[in-house]
Tab-separated table of C-alpha atoms in Angstrom:
chain	number	residue	atom	x	y	z
A	236	MET	CA	-151.538	-7.945	-119.122
A	237	SER	CA	-154.771	-6.676	-117.657
A	238	GLY	CA	-158.299	-7.830	-117.069
A	239	GLU	CA	-159.857	-11.227	-117.366
A	240	SER	CA	-160.326	-12.816	-120.749
A	241	VAL	CA	-163.971	-13.352	-121.504
A	242	THR	CA	-164.268	-15.043	-124.869
A	243	GLY	CA	-162.564	-16.896	-127.675
A	244	LEU	CA	-161.337	-14.886	-130.620
A	245	LEU	CA	-161.592	-16.040	-134.240
A	246	MET	CA	-159.644	-14.044	-136.801
A	247	TRP	CA	-161.262	-13.982	-140.216
A	248	ASP	CA	-161.290	-11.794	-143.302
A	249	GLU	CA	-162.429	-13.145	-146.676
A	250	ALA	CA	-159.425	-11.390	-148.195
A	251	VAL	CA	-157.097	-14.074	-146.775
A	252	THR	CA	-158.294	-16.267	-149.644
A	253	LYS	CA	-156.323	-13.955	-151.953
A	254	TYR	CA	-153.213	-15.770	-150.684
A	255	ASP	CA	-153.313	-17.781	-153.882
A	256	PHE	CA	-150.342	-19.324	-155.698
A	257	GLY	CA	-152.456	-20.327	-158.683
A	258	PRO	CA	-154.759	-23.128	-159.860
A	259	SER	CA	-152.111	-25.859	-160.046
A	260	HIS	CA	-150.648	-25.197	-156.600
A	261	PRO	CA	-151.555	-27.591	-153.765
A	262	MET	CA	-152.231	-24.761	-151.303
A	263	ASP	CA	-155.684	-23.968	-152.675
A	264	PRO	CA	-157.246	-21.077	-150.733
A	265	VAL	CA	-160.643	-22.754	-151.035
A	266	ARG	CA	-159.574	-24.756	-147.971
A	267	LEU	CA	-159.840	-21.541	-145.929
A	268	ALA	CA	-163.242	-20.608	-147.348
A	269	LEU	CA	-164.544	-24.129	-146.761
A	270	THR	CA	-163.275	-24.126	-143.186
A	271	MET	CA	-165.043	-20.871	-142.414
A	272	GLY	CA	-168.146	-22.237	-144.123
A	273	LEU	CA	-168.132	-25.273	-141.852
A	274	VAL	CA	-167.505	-23.095	-138.786
A	275	ARG	CA	-170.597	-21.098	-139.721
A	276	ALA	CA	-172.650	-24.190	-140.512
A	277	PHE	CA	-172.113	-25.371	-136.935
A	278	GLY	CA	-172.887	-21.901	-135.546
A	279	LEU	CA	-169.437	-21.570	-134.032
A	280	ASP	CA	-169.073	-18.038	-135.368
A	281	ARG	CA	-171.820	-17.094	-132.891
A	282	GLU	CA	-169.783	-18.606	-130.057
A	283	MET	CA	-166.630	-16.604	-130.869
A	284	ASP	CA	-165.662	-12.976	-131.186
A	285	VAL	CA	-165.024	-12.930	-134.946
A	286	ARG	CA	-162.650	-10.135	-135.935
A	287	ALA	CA	-160.731	-8.904	-138.933
A	288	ALA	CA	-157.406	-7.182	-138.393
A	289	LYS	CA	-155.282	-4.816	-140.405
A	290	ALA	CA	-152.411	-6.145	-142.460
A	291	ALA	CA	-149.100	-6.123	-140.643
A	292	GLY	CA	-147.159	-2.948	-141.376
A	293	ASP	CA	-143.471	-2.741	-142.158
A	294	SER	CA	-142.452	-2.082	-138.548
A	295	THR	CA	-144.240	-5.264	-137.470
A	296	LEU	CA	-142.866	-7.346	-140.333
A	297	ARG	CA	-139.350	-6.198	-139.432
A	298	LEU	CA	-139.707	-7.828	-136.009
A	299	VAL	CA	-138.737	-11.007	-137.882
A	300	HIS	CA	-138.120	-10.241	-141.551
A	301	ARG	CA	-135.262	-8.284	-143.121
A	302	GLU	CA	-136.107	-4.946	-144.683
A	303	ASP	CA	-134.653	-5.953	-148.064
A	304	TYR	CA	-136.818	-9.079	-148.124
A	305	VAL	CA	-140.013	-7.133	-147.396
A	306	ALA	CA	-139.057	-4.739	-150.184
A	307	ALA	CA	-138.563	-7.689	-152.548
A	308	VAL	CA	-141.996	-9.106	-151.698
A	309	ARG	CA	-143.543	-5.716	-152.380
A	310	GLU	CA	-141.779	-5.540	-155.748
A	311	VAL	CA	-142.946	-8.927	-157.019
A	312	SER	CA	-146.392	-8.312	-155.552
A	313	ALA	CA	-146.743	-5.301	-157.840
A	314	ASP	CA	-145.172	-7.045	-160.835
A	315	PRO	CA	-144.932	-10.855	-160.557
A	316	GLY	CA	-143.046	-10.983	-163.834
A	317	VAL	CA	-139.874	-9.677	-162.182
A	318	ALA	CA	-139.661	-12.642	-159.791
A	319	ASP	CA	-136.577	-14.698	-160.635
A	320	GLY	CA	-136.217	-16.988	-157.612
A	321	SER	CA	-134.338	-14.426	-155.529
A	322	TYR	CA	-135.457	-14.451	-151.900
A	323	GLY	CA	-137.342	-17.672	-152.689
A	324	LEU	CA	-139.905	-15.717	-154.714
A	325	GLY	CA	-140.967	-17.011	-158.114
A	326	THR	CA	-140.133	-20.652	-157.364
A	327	LEU	CA	-142.339	-23.718	-157.824
A	328	ASP	CA	-143.152	-23.677	-154.100
A	329	ASP	CA	-143.699	-19.922	-153.904
A	330	PRO	CA	-144.795	-18.539	-157.288
A	331	ALA	CA	-145.158	-14.781	-157.357
A	332	PHE	CA	-148.700	-13.392	-157.702
A	333	HIS	CA	-150.349	-9.985	-157.771
A	334	GLY	CA	-151.118	-8.851	-154.248
A	335	MET	CA	-148.679	-11.309	-152.640
A	336	HIS	CA	-147.466	-8.744	-150.108
A	337	GLU	CA	-150.945	-7.580	-149.173
A	338	ALA	CA	-152.377	-11.086	-148.690
A	339	SER	CA	-149.327	-12.313	-146.771
A	340	ALA	CA	-149.241	-9.234	-144.548
A	341	LEU	CA	-152.968	-9.620	-143.838
A	342	ILE	CA	-152.512	-13.179	-142.588
A	343	ALA	CA	-149.590	-12.001	-140.456
A	344	GLY	CA	-151.657	-9.118	-139.112
A	345	GLN	CA	-154.405	-11.507	-138.051
A	346	SER	CA	-152.007	-13.622	-135.980
A	347	VAL	CA	-150.302	-10.598	-134.447
A	348	ALA	CA	-153.646	-9.013	-133.523
A	349	ALA	CA	-154.795	-12.234	-131.872
A	350	ALA	CA	-151.559	-12.408	-129.871
A	351	GLU	CA	-152.015	-8.807	-128.737
A	352	ALA	CA	-155.596	-9.481	-127.637
A	353	ILE	CA	-154.569	-12.558	-125.678
A	354	TRP	CA	-151.704	-10.742	-123.963
A	355	ARG	CA	-153.933	-7.800	-123.032
A	356	GLY	CA	-156.553	-10.075	-121.565
A	357	GLU	CA	-159.239	-9.388	-124.165
A	358	ALA	CA	-159.550	-13.090	-124.992
A	359	ALA	CA	-158.293	-16.288	-123.452
A	360	HIS	CA	-157.947	-18.138	-126.747
A	361	GLY	CA	-157.379	-16.966	-130.288
A	362	VAL	CA	-157.548	-18.872	-133.569
A	363	ASN	CA	-156.201	-17.884	-136.985
A	364	PHE	CA	-156.503	-20.985	-139.149
A	365	ALA	CA	-155.268	-18.998	-142.160
A	366	GLY	CA	-151.959	-18.631	-140.311
A	367	GLY	CA	-149.254	-21.058	-139.304
A	368	LEU	CA	-147.005	-20.187	-142.267
A	369	HIS	CA	-144.000	-21.551	-140.418
A	370	HIS	CA	-141.402	-22.011	-143.179
A	371	ALA	CA	-140.839	-18.349	-144.071
A	372	MET	CA	-137.365	-17.221	-143.045
A	373	PRO	CA	-136.193	-13.748	-141.995
A	374	GLY	CA	-134.754	-13.223	-145.453
A	375	GLY	CA	-136.754	-15.442	-147.755
A	376	ALA	CA	-139.907	-17.321	-148.681
A	377	ALA	CA	-140.000	-21.100	-148.461
A	378	GLY	CA	-142.451	-23.981	-148.446
A	379	PHE	CA	-145.576	-22.023	-149.514
A	380	CYS	CA	-144.852	-19.382	-146.829
A	381	VAL	CA	-144.057	-15.703	-147.484
A	382	TYR	CA	-144.321	-14.006	-144.079
A	383	ASN	CA	-143.953	-16.072	-140.915
A	384	ASP	CA	-147.047	-15.062	-138.979
A	385	ALA	CA	-146.306	-17.489	-136.132
A	386	ALA	CA	-142.870	-15.993	-135.530
A	387	LEU	CA	-144.254	-12.463	-135.877
A	388	ALA	CA	-146.951	-13.147	-133.274
A	389	ILE	CA	-144.317	-14.486	-130.865
A	390	ALA	CA	-142.008	-11.541	-131.537
A	391	ARG	CA	-144.874	-9.161	-130.808
A	392	LEU	CA	-145.575	-10.927	-127.515
A	393	LEU	CA	-141.923	-10.466	-126.551
A	394	GLU	CA	-142.122	-6.798	-127.552
A	395	LEU	CA	-145.146	-6.399	-125.289
A	396	GLY	CA	-143.214	-7.824	-122.345
A	397	ALA	CA	-143.679	-11.582	-122.419
A	398	GLU	CA	-140.694	-13.372	-120.876
A	399	ARG	CA	-141.570	-16.946	-121.821
A	400	VAL	CA	-143.505	-18.027	-124.922
A	401	ALA	CA	-143.826	-21.672	-125.941
A	402	TYR	CA	-144.440	-22.707	-129.529
A	403	VAL	CA	-145.661	-26.235	-130.298
A	404	ASP	CA	-145.855	-27.278	-133.954
A	405	VAL	CA	-147.596	-30.517	-134.986
A	406	ASP	CA	-147.558	-29.934	-138.750
A	407	VAL	CA	-146.077	-32.865	-140.675
A	408	HIS	CA	-143.217	-30.558	-141.748
A	409	HIS	CA	-140.592	-29.178	-139.392
A	410	GLY	CA	-141.342	-25.693	-138.062
A	411	ASP	CA	-137.992	-24.477	-139.332
A	412	GLY	CA	-138.741	-20.792	-139.796
A	413	VAL	CA	-139.978	-20.301	-136.249
A	414	GLN	CA	-137.042	-22.272	-134.874
A	415	ALA	CA	-134.640	-20.114	-136.909
A	416	ALA	CA	-136.224	-16.858	-135.737
A	417	PHE	CA	-135.681	-17.720	-132.066
A	418	TRP	CA	-132.700	-20.072	-132.314
A	419	ASP	CA	-130.647	-18.075	-129.830
A	420	ASP	CA	-133.439	-16.623	-127.683
A	421	PRO	CA	-134.075	-18.434	-124.384
A	422	ARG	CA	-137.388	-16.643	-123.959
A	423	VAL	CA	-138.933	-18.864	-126.638
A	424	LEU	CA	-139.257	-22.640	-126.469
A	425	THR	CA	-139.943	-24.181	-129.881
A	426	VAL	CA	-141.177	-27.776	-130.045
A	427	SER	CA	-141.809	-29.460	-133.390
A	428	LEU	CA	-143.182	-32.955	-134.036
A	429	HIS	CA	-142.793	-33.842	-137.695
A	430	GLU	CA	-141.970	-36.485	-140.243
A	431	HIS	CA	-138.283	-37.347	-140.223
A	432	PRO	CA	-136.107	-34.988	-142.303
A	433	ARG	CA	-134.684	-37.951	-144.214
A	434	THR	CA	-137.998	-38.333	-146.011
A	435	LEU	CA	-139.602	-34.871	-146.100
A	436	PHE	CA	-139.059	-31.174	-146.741
A	437	PRO	CA	-137.374	-29.117	-145.356
A	438	GLN	CA	-134.807	-31.769	-144.350
A	439	THR	CA	-134.300	-30.087	-140.957
A	440	GLY	CA	-135.620	-30.807	-137.502
A	441	TRP	CA	-133.110	-33.379	-136.298
A	442	PRO	CA	-133.166	-34.077	-132.558
A	443	GLU	CA	-129.645	-32.663	-132.306
A	444	GLU	CA	-130.953	-29.199	-133.260
A	445	THR	CA	-131.337	-27.869	-129.717
A	446	GLY	CA	-130.820	-24.090	-129.893
A	447	GLY	CA	-128.003	-21.582	-130.143
A	448	PRO	CA	-125.208	-20.922	-127.650
A	449	ALA	CA	-127.350	-18.489	-125.626
A	450	ALA	CA	-130.403	-20.763	-125.660
A	451	GLU	CA	-129.274	-24.375	-125.480
A	452	GLY	CA	-132.256	-26.651	-124.975
A	453	SER	CA	-134.766	-24.092	-126.282
A	454	ALA	CA	-135.332	-25.928	-129.581
A	455	VAL	CA	-136.907	-29.382	-129.423
A	456	ASN	CA	-137.423	-31.659	-132.408
A	457	VAL	CA	-139.212	-35.000	-132.496
A	458	ALA	CA	-138.522	-36.585	-135.902
A	459	LEU	CA	-141.007	-39.389	-136.561
A	460	PRO	CA	-140.608	-42.183	-139.104
A	461	ALA	CA	-142.744	-42.192	-142.234
A	462	GLY	CA	-145.884	-44.234	-141.682
A	463	THR	CA	-146.394	-43.159	-138.084
A	464	GLY	CA	-150.050	-43.501	-137.160
A	465	ASP	CA	-152.312	-42.385	-134.337
A	466	GLU	CA	-150.825	-44.413	-131.493
A	467	GLY	CA	-147.225	-43.483	-132.232
A	468	TRP	CA	-147.978	-39.831	-132.944
A	469	LEU	CA	-149.925	-39.398	-129.730
A	470	ARG	CA	-147.337	-41.325	-127.738
A	471	ALA	CA	-144.568	-39.047	-129.025
A	472	PHE	CA	-146.568	-35.911	-128.254
A	473	HIS	CA	-147.420	-36.949	-124.718
A	474	ALA	CA	-143.908	-38.256	-124.049
A	475	THR	CA	-142.404	-34.813	-124.644
A	476	VAL	CA	-144.697	-31.791	-124.806
A	477	PRO	CA	-146.408	-31.832	-121.369
A	478	GLU	CA	-143.120	-32.261	-119.473
A	479	LEU	CA	-141.402	-29.535	-121.468
A	480	LEU	CA	-144.223	-27.055	-120.927
A	481	ALA	CA	-144.361	-27.846	-117.221
A	482	ASP	CA	-140.642	-27.133	-116.993
A	483	PHE	CA	-140.719	-23.967	-119.134
A	484	ARG	CA	-143.854	-22.411	-117.574
A	485	PRO	CA	-144.880	-20.320	-120.596
A	486	GLN	CA	-146.931	-17.185	-120.202
A	487	VAL	CA	-148.511	-17.820	-123.612
A	488	LEU	CA	-148.797	-21.029	-125.635
A	489	VAL	CA	-148.735	-20.695	-129.432
A	490	THR	CA	-149.575	-23.853	-131.380
A	491	GLN	CA	-149.517	-24.704	-135.072
A	492	HIS	CA	-151.986	-27.329	-136.292
A	493	GLY	CA	-151.073	-28.221	-139.843
A	494	ALA	CA	-153.523	-30.910	-140.966
A	495	ASP	CA	-151.021	-32.581	-143.306
A	496	THR	CA	-150.200	-35.347	-140.820
A	497	HIS	CA	-153.405	-37.010	-142.043
A	498	PHE	CA	-153.288	-40.324	-143.881
A	499	GLU	CA	-155.085	-38.781	-146.872
A	500	ASP	CA	-152.686	-35.884	-147.276
A	501	PRO	CA	-150.998	-36.046	-150.695
A	502	LEU	CA	-147.715	-34.335	-149.761
A	503	ALA	CA	-146.399	-36.352	-146.816
A	504	HIS	CA	-146.164	-39.824	-145.331
A	505	LEU	CA	-147.650	-39.935	-141.834
A	506	ALA	CA	-150.877	-41.845	-141.211
A	507	VAL	CA	-152.692	-39.829	-138.565
A	508	SER	CA	-156.488	-39.617	-138.380
A	509	LEU	CA	-158.736	-36.622	-137.896
A	510	ASP	CA	-159.603	-38.049	-134.495
A	511	ALA	CA	-155.979	-38.030	-133.368
A	512	GLN	CA	-155.577	-34.485	-134.656
A	513	ARG	CA	-158.572	-33.488	-132.558
A	514	ALA	CA	-157.068	-35.246	-129.526
A	515	VAL	CA	-153.891	-33.161	-129.831
A	516	GLN	CA	-155.940	-29.989	-130.217
A	517	GLU	CA	-157.738	-30.866	-126.984
A	518	ALA	CA	-154.408	-31.595	-125.322
A	519	CYS	CA	-152.978	-28.221	-126.389
A	520	HIS	CA	-156.042	-26.473	-124.997
A	521	ASP	CA	-155.663	-28.309	-121.702
A	522	LEU	CA	-151.930	-27.563	-121.566
A	523	ALA	CA	-152.597	-23.857	-122.104
A	524	HIS	CA	-154.892	-23.880	-119.091
A	525	ALA	CA	-152.454	-25.962	-117.035
A	526	HIS	CA	-149.312	-23.966	-117.772
A	527	ALA	CA	-150.154	-20.596	-119.402
A	528	ASP	CA	-153.229	-19.412	-117.483
A	529	GLY	CA	-155.301	-20.336	-120.528
A	530	ARG	CA	-153.511	-17.958	-122.903
A	531	TRP	CA	-153.550	-19.891	-126.183
A	532	LEU	CA	-153.046	-18.817	-129.779
A	533	ALA	CA	-153.864	-21.628	-132.232
A	534	LEU	CA	-152.866	-21.406	-135.880
A	535	GLY	CA	-153.493	-23.472	-138.999
A	536	GLY	CA	-150.671	-24.466	-141.327
A	537	GLY	CA	-150.284	-27.145	-143.961
A	538	GLY	CA	-152.982	-29.473	-145.169
A	539	TYR	CA	-153.686	-30.391	-148.770
A	540	ALA	CA	-156.643	-32.766	-148.535
A	541	ILE	CA	-158.695	-29.622	-148.919
A	542	VAL	CA	-162.202	-31.109	-148.701
A	543	ASP	CA	-162.006	-34.266	-146.614
A	544	VAL	CA	-159.548	-33.176	-143.932
A	545	VAL	CA	-158.626	-29.513	-143.536
A	546	PRO	CA	-162.082	-27.973	-142.920
A	547	ARG	CA	-163.096	-30.647	-140.418
A	548	SER	CA	-159.801	-30.545	-138.541
A	549	TRP	CA	-159.749	-26.784	-138.141
A	550	THR	CA	-163.457	-26.587	-137.335
A	551	HIS	CA	-162.736	-28.911	-134.423
A	552	LEU	CA	-159.925	-26.534	-133.434
A	553	VAL	CA	-162.271	-23.544	-133.470
A	554	ALA	CA	-164.876	-25.449	-131.479
A	555	ILE	CA	-162.342	-26.407	-128.821
A	556	ALA	CA	-161.128	-22.818	-128.541
A	557	ALA	CA	-164.765	-21.687	-128.214
A	558	HIS	CA	-165.281	-24.153	-125.345
A	559	ARG	CA	-167.976	-25.751	-127.520
A	560	PRO	CA	-166.256	-28.958	-128.659
A	561	LEU	CA	-168.079	-30.920	-131.326
A	562	ASP	CA	-168.993	-34.549	-130.865
A	563	PRO	CA	-166.893	-36.385	-133.452
A	564	GLU	CA	-169.988	-38.358	-134.399
A	565	SER	CA	-171.752	-35.146	-135.409
A	566	ALA	CA	-173.174	-35.163	-138.905
A	567	VAL	CA	-171.679	-32.634	-141.261
A	568	PRO	CA	-174.429	-30.096	-142.030
A	569	ALA	CA	-176.091	-30.633	-145.384
A	570	SER	CA	-175.757	-26.935	-146.223
A	571	TRP	CA	-171.973	-27.233	-146.042
A	572	ARG	CA	-171.915	-30.393	-148.107
A	573	ASP	CA	-173.850	-28.502	-150.771
A	574	GLU	CA	-171.305	-25.665	-150.568
A	575	VAL	CA	-168.442	-28.125	-151.040
A	576	TYR	CA	-170.003	-29.599	-154.143
A	577	ALA	CA	-170.786	-26.175	-155.574
A	578	ARG	CA	-167.210	-24.979	-155.070
A	579	THR	CA	-165.215	-28.106	-155.879
A	580	ARG	CA	-167.509	-30.685	-157.510
A	581	GLN	CA	-166.319	-33.093	-154.815
A	582	LEU	CA	-168.455	-34.991	-152.322
A	583	ALA	CA	-167.997	-33.877	-148.729
A	584	PRO	CA	-167.481	-36.208	-145.767
A	585	ALA	CA	-170.603	-37.100	-143.809
A	586	ARG	CA	-169.365	-36.948	-140.227
A	587	MET	CA	-166.809	-35.069	-138.133
A	588	THR	CA	-164.775	-38.208	-137.515
A	589	ASP	CA	-162.701	-40.790	-139.335
A	590	GLY	CA	-164.274	-43.401	-137.080
A	591	ARG	CA	-161.144	-43.888	-134.985
A	592	SER	CA	-160.786	-44.033	-131.200
A	593	PRO	CA	-157.144	-43.042	-130.735
A	594	ALA	CA	-155.244	-44.462	-127.782
A	595	TRP	CA	-151.591	-44.531	-126.844
A	596	ARG	CA	-149.228	-45.949	-124.262
A	597	GLU	CA	-147.944	-43.451	-121.734
A	598	TRP	CA	-144.177	-43.045	-121.695
A	599	GLU	CA	-144.113	-43.869	-117.991
A	600	SER	CA	-145.297	-47.394	-118.784
A	601	GLY	CA	-141.848	-48.133	-120.196
A	602	TYR	CA	-140.291	-48.063	-123.630
A	603	ASP	CA	-139.141	-50.550	-126.214
A	604	PRO	CA	-135.625	-49.771	-127.493
A	605	ALA	CA	-136.422	-51.651	-130.726
A	606	ASP	CA	-139.525	-49.565	-131.481
A	607	ARG	CA	-138.960	-46.792	-134.043
A	608	ILE	CA	-141.311	-44.341	-132.306
A	609	ASP	CA	-139.616	-44.934	-128.972
A	610	GLN	CA	-136.223	-44.500	-130.618
A	611	ALA	CA	-137.352	-41.101	-131.939
A	612	VAL	CA	-138.649	-39.992	-128.566
A	613	LEU	CA	-135.507	-41.181	-126.799
A	614	ALA	CA	-133.292	-39.313	-129.266
A	615	THR	CA	-135.148	-36.093	-128.498
A	616	ARG	CA	-135.201	-36.554	-124.740
A	617	ARG	CA	-131.499	-37.425	-124.641
A	618	ALA	CA	-130.574	-34.415	-126.783
A	619	VAL	CA	-132.654	-31.797	-124.983
A	620	TYR	CA	-133.551	-32.836	-121.454
A	621	PRO	CA	-130.024	-32.668	-119.963
A	622	LEU	CA	-129.644	-29.140	-121.363
A	623	ARG	CA	-132.774	-28.161	-119.471
A	624	GLY	CA	-131.801	-29.968	-116.280
A	625	MET	CA	-134.562	-32.515	-116.821
A	626	LEU	CA	-134.333	-36.284	-116.358
A	627	THR	CA	-134.472	-38.312	-119.570
């Protein structure tokens, strides 16, 4: 690392919207275009160093992914008709499409480039809201994810000399691909808060999943009951993440901000508001400054309420990373609302808030053994903290 970071970095290339599984798929790339449109409508692109990066090459992809898998992605990318479900390609979740390799590698390249810039001191914070594709495995696609840009960014940081990287994932789905990539690597702490695997894909992320033999206590999973709202979600976050980061002392903090925890999301069952999502984004920013000298890479992820939720949530994320946080009561610019209608024929939200004022009880105030949120937090603390030499 060298030099002092001077600005926030926003990774963007219109070509990321070519990551497109088709018109009937819930992961509509218009959510990315609308997010960037809202970022521009608020002038946040003028507050950030906006960069495009090259697609990740094969040597970079092989930091996480198997060579035969990359070859398979290339094959179906050139001819989607050959996809037969092998390697998870050509499934309902991950239909093959022309240019699949190129679009997926571009998103990965954006996250890797941001990680490199942060490590080299060119920027304190980096955002790639097109990234956060956390389900992709070393040898297969899964859950709308082809290449795991989050894992690749972390692997690149390790290659550059990082000794401790923390990954915090607040998507509604378990960050299984990132956990798998570093399951037995004590240099990486993975923390995932997600809906309980009993009720949601990918049916992993139990509190007992704590890391491999060489890295016991390096995987942390907080499995929250369906229906969890703002107070419980924030309580669970603050009852685990700050203590773990203080203990681990990461040199870089990588966070994944899937917006599918929201109560309007059609694919999951938590009941979190935009305002609580923003509160966790703020907390991650503060934790990066407290424990990682400000080095923070923030990624997008899931989110399928593509007009009402995703663009507002990730625009708040960009604003926080730019050190220009938006007042939640801010009116959504009329120019963006016109863009939304033109693109989707839907009416856009009017303000940057759901009208909530999220609050939570601190863990130190005591816990209720009959409360389902407290049971989830206790299960995680009891599984992981002793392995790390921490008090439960």
